[in-house]
Amino acid sequence: MDPLQSVLALGSGSVVGFTLGLVGGGGSVLAVPLLVYLVGISNPHAAIGTSAVAVAANALLNLVNHGRAGAVKWRCAAVFTVAGVLGAFVGAWFGRQVDGEKLLAMFAVLMIVVGGLMLRNRKGEGLPHVRLDRDNFPRLVGFGVGAGLLSGFFGIGGGFLIVPGLIAATGMPILNAMASSLLAVTGFGVTTATSYAFAGLVNWSIAGLFVVGGLGGGLLGSRAARRLGQRRGALNILFAGLIFVVAIYMLVRTAGAF
């Protein structure tokens, strides 16, 4: 790895860390195109495996930041995460059987759908005092398994899937959902990274640089999230906007995949 590639990996990691800290998701979506088109990993599956390692580590660091601020609904997040890990293992196996470019194109379409759902609910304040109970437990398990399957299949942390899943299952505010989603992003990322690592599809040097770069970016993103969270719907709009921009970019880059 040459010096320029190292600098690009560090810079890309900062961007991914900032995104995870700000909106609790989108990190993997940004990491994969950055690794392929900027850092220079030519194999999409290797980029997916490497990004899973880096995003899981950065999500854990950002989870600590949000946890200290009291924004994480730990019990709800734990149920969602445990339910999704099994799904992530299964999804990762199936994902490795599909051409990398086709995976990215399919993922972009899914992003547009989720972004639309986030805009539809952009004015909801949520229930700030929500807790794990018998009513939301089955929904957390169901949404967790579904998000885990898709997360593993597409090789992503899945924050943009987890956030609306947590909101739909419990009714918690989006700021709490984004903070809580980082526990699941970490769990899903570790699961996917393990699957890809056993297949020899992880570049550990670049993954390490991504993690280092994500430290500073994550701190800035967490602070920005807490400020924006005080404005009704601001994070929803920002979250959906990020999804649309990246989805369009990915569709353009993978136009010839099918």
Coordinates of C-alpha atoms in Angstrom, one line a residue, residues 11-127:
G11 CA -9.6 10.4 4.9
S12 CA -12.3 7.9 3.8
G13 CA -12.4 6.5 7.3
S14 CA -13.0 10.0 8.7
V15 CA -16.0 10.5 6.3
V16 CA -17.5 7.1 7.3
G17 CA -17.0 7.8 11.0
F18 CA -18.6 11.2 10.8
T19 CA -21.6 9.7 9.0
L20 CA -22.0 6.9 11.6
G21 CA -21.8 9.4 14.4
L22 CA -24.2 11.8 12.7
V23 CA -27.0 9.5 11.5
G24 CA -26.2 6.1 12.9
G25 CA -26.0 4.6 9.4
G26 CA -24.8 5.0 5.9
G27 CA -21.3 4.2 6.8
S28 CA -21.0 1.0 4.9
V29 CA -22.9 2.5 2.0
L30 CA -20.2 5.2 1.7
A31 CA -17.3 2.9 2.7
V32 CA -17.8 0.5 -0.2
P33 CA -17.7 3.0 -3.1
L34 CA -14.9 4.9 -1.3
L35 CA -12.8 1.7 -1.1
V36 CA -13.5 0.7 -4.7
Y37 CA -13.4 4.1 -6.5
L38 CA -11.1 6.2 -4.3
V39 CA -8.8 3.9 -2.3
G40 CA -8.5 1.4 -5.1
I41 CA -9.8 -2.0 -4.0
S42 CA -10.9 -3.5 -7.3
N43 CA -12.8 -6.5 -6.0
P44 CA -16.3 -5.4 -4.7
H45 CA -16.5 -8.4 -2.4
A46 CA -13.1 -7.5 -0.8
A47 CA -14.3 -3.9 -0.4
I48 CA -17.5 -5.2 1.3
G49 CA -15.5 -7.4 3.7
T50 CA -13.0 -4.7 4.5
S51 CA -15.7 -2.1 5.0
A52 CA -17.6 -4.5 7.4
V53 CA -14.5 -4.6 9.7
A54 CA -14.0 -0.8 9.7
V55 CA -17.7 0.1 10.1
A56 CA -18.2 -2.3 13.0
A57 CA -15.2 -0.8 14.8
N58 CA -16.3 2.8 14.1
A59 CA -19.9 2.0 15.1
L60 CA -18.6 0.7 18.4
L61 CA -16.7 3.9 19.1
N62 CA -19.7 6.0 18.2
L63 CA -21.9 3.8 20.3
V64 CA -19.8 4.7 23.3
N65 CA -20.2 8.4 22.6
H66 CA -24.0 8.2 22.3
G67 CA -24.2 5.9 25.3
R68 CA -22.4 8.5 27.5
A69 CA -24.9 11.1 26.3
G70 CA -27.8 8.8 27.4
A71 CA -29.3 8.5 24.0
V72 CA -29.1 4.6 23.7
K73 CA -32.1 2.4 24.5
W74 CA -30.0 -0.5 25.5
R75 CA -32.5 -3.2 26.1
C76 CA -34.4 -2.6 22.9
A77 CA -31.2 -2.4 21.0
A78 CA -29.9 -5.6 22.5
V79 CA -33.0 -7.6 21.5
F80 CA -32.8 -6.2 18.0
T81 CA -29.1 -7.0 17.7
V82 CA -29.3 -10.6 19.0
A83 CA -32.2 -11.4 16.7
G84 CA -30.4 -10.0 13.7
V85 CA -27.0 -11.7 14.2
L86 CA -28.3 -15.1 13.0
G87 CA -30.0 -13.4 10.0
A88 CA -26.7 -11.7 9.2
F89 CA -24.8 -15.0 9.1
V90 CA -27.3 -16.5 6.7
G91 CA -27.5 -13.3 4.6
A92 CA -23.7 -13.0 4.3
W93 CA -23.4 -16.5 2.9
F94 CA -26.0 -15.8 0.2
G95 CA -24.5 -12.4 -0.6
R96 CA -21.1 -13.9 -1.4
Q97 CA -22.8 -16.0 -4.1
V98 CA -23.9 -12.9 -6.0
D99 CA -21.8 -10.8 -8.4
G100 CA -20.5 -7.8 -6.5
E101 CA -21.7 -5.2 -9.0
K102 CA -25.2 -6.6 -9.0
L103 CA -25.2 -6.5 -5.2
L104 CA -24.4 -2.8 -5.2
A105 CA -27.1 -2.0 -7.8
M106 CA -29.8 -4.0 -5.8
F107 CA -28.7 -2.3 -2.7
A108 CA -29.1 1.2 -4.2
V109 CA -32.8 0.4 -5.2
L110 CA -33.5 -0.7 -1.6
M111 CA -31.9 2.5 -0.3
I112 CA -34.4 4.6 -2.3
V113 CA -37.3 2.8 -0.8
V114 CA -36.1 3.2 2.7
G115 CA -35.3 6.9 2.2
G116 CA -38.9 7.5 1.0
L117 CA -40.2 5.9 4.2
M118 CA -38.0 8.1 6.3
L119 CA -39.3 11.2 4.6
R120 CA -42.9 10.0 5.1
N121 CA -42.4 9.9 8.9
R122 CA -40.1 13.0 9.2
K123 CA -42.5 14.9 11.5
G124 CA -42.8 12.2 14.1
E125 CA -41.4 13.1 17.5
G126 CA -41.6 9.6 18.9
L127 CA -41.9 8.3 22.5

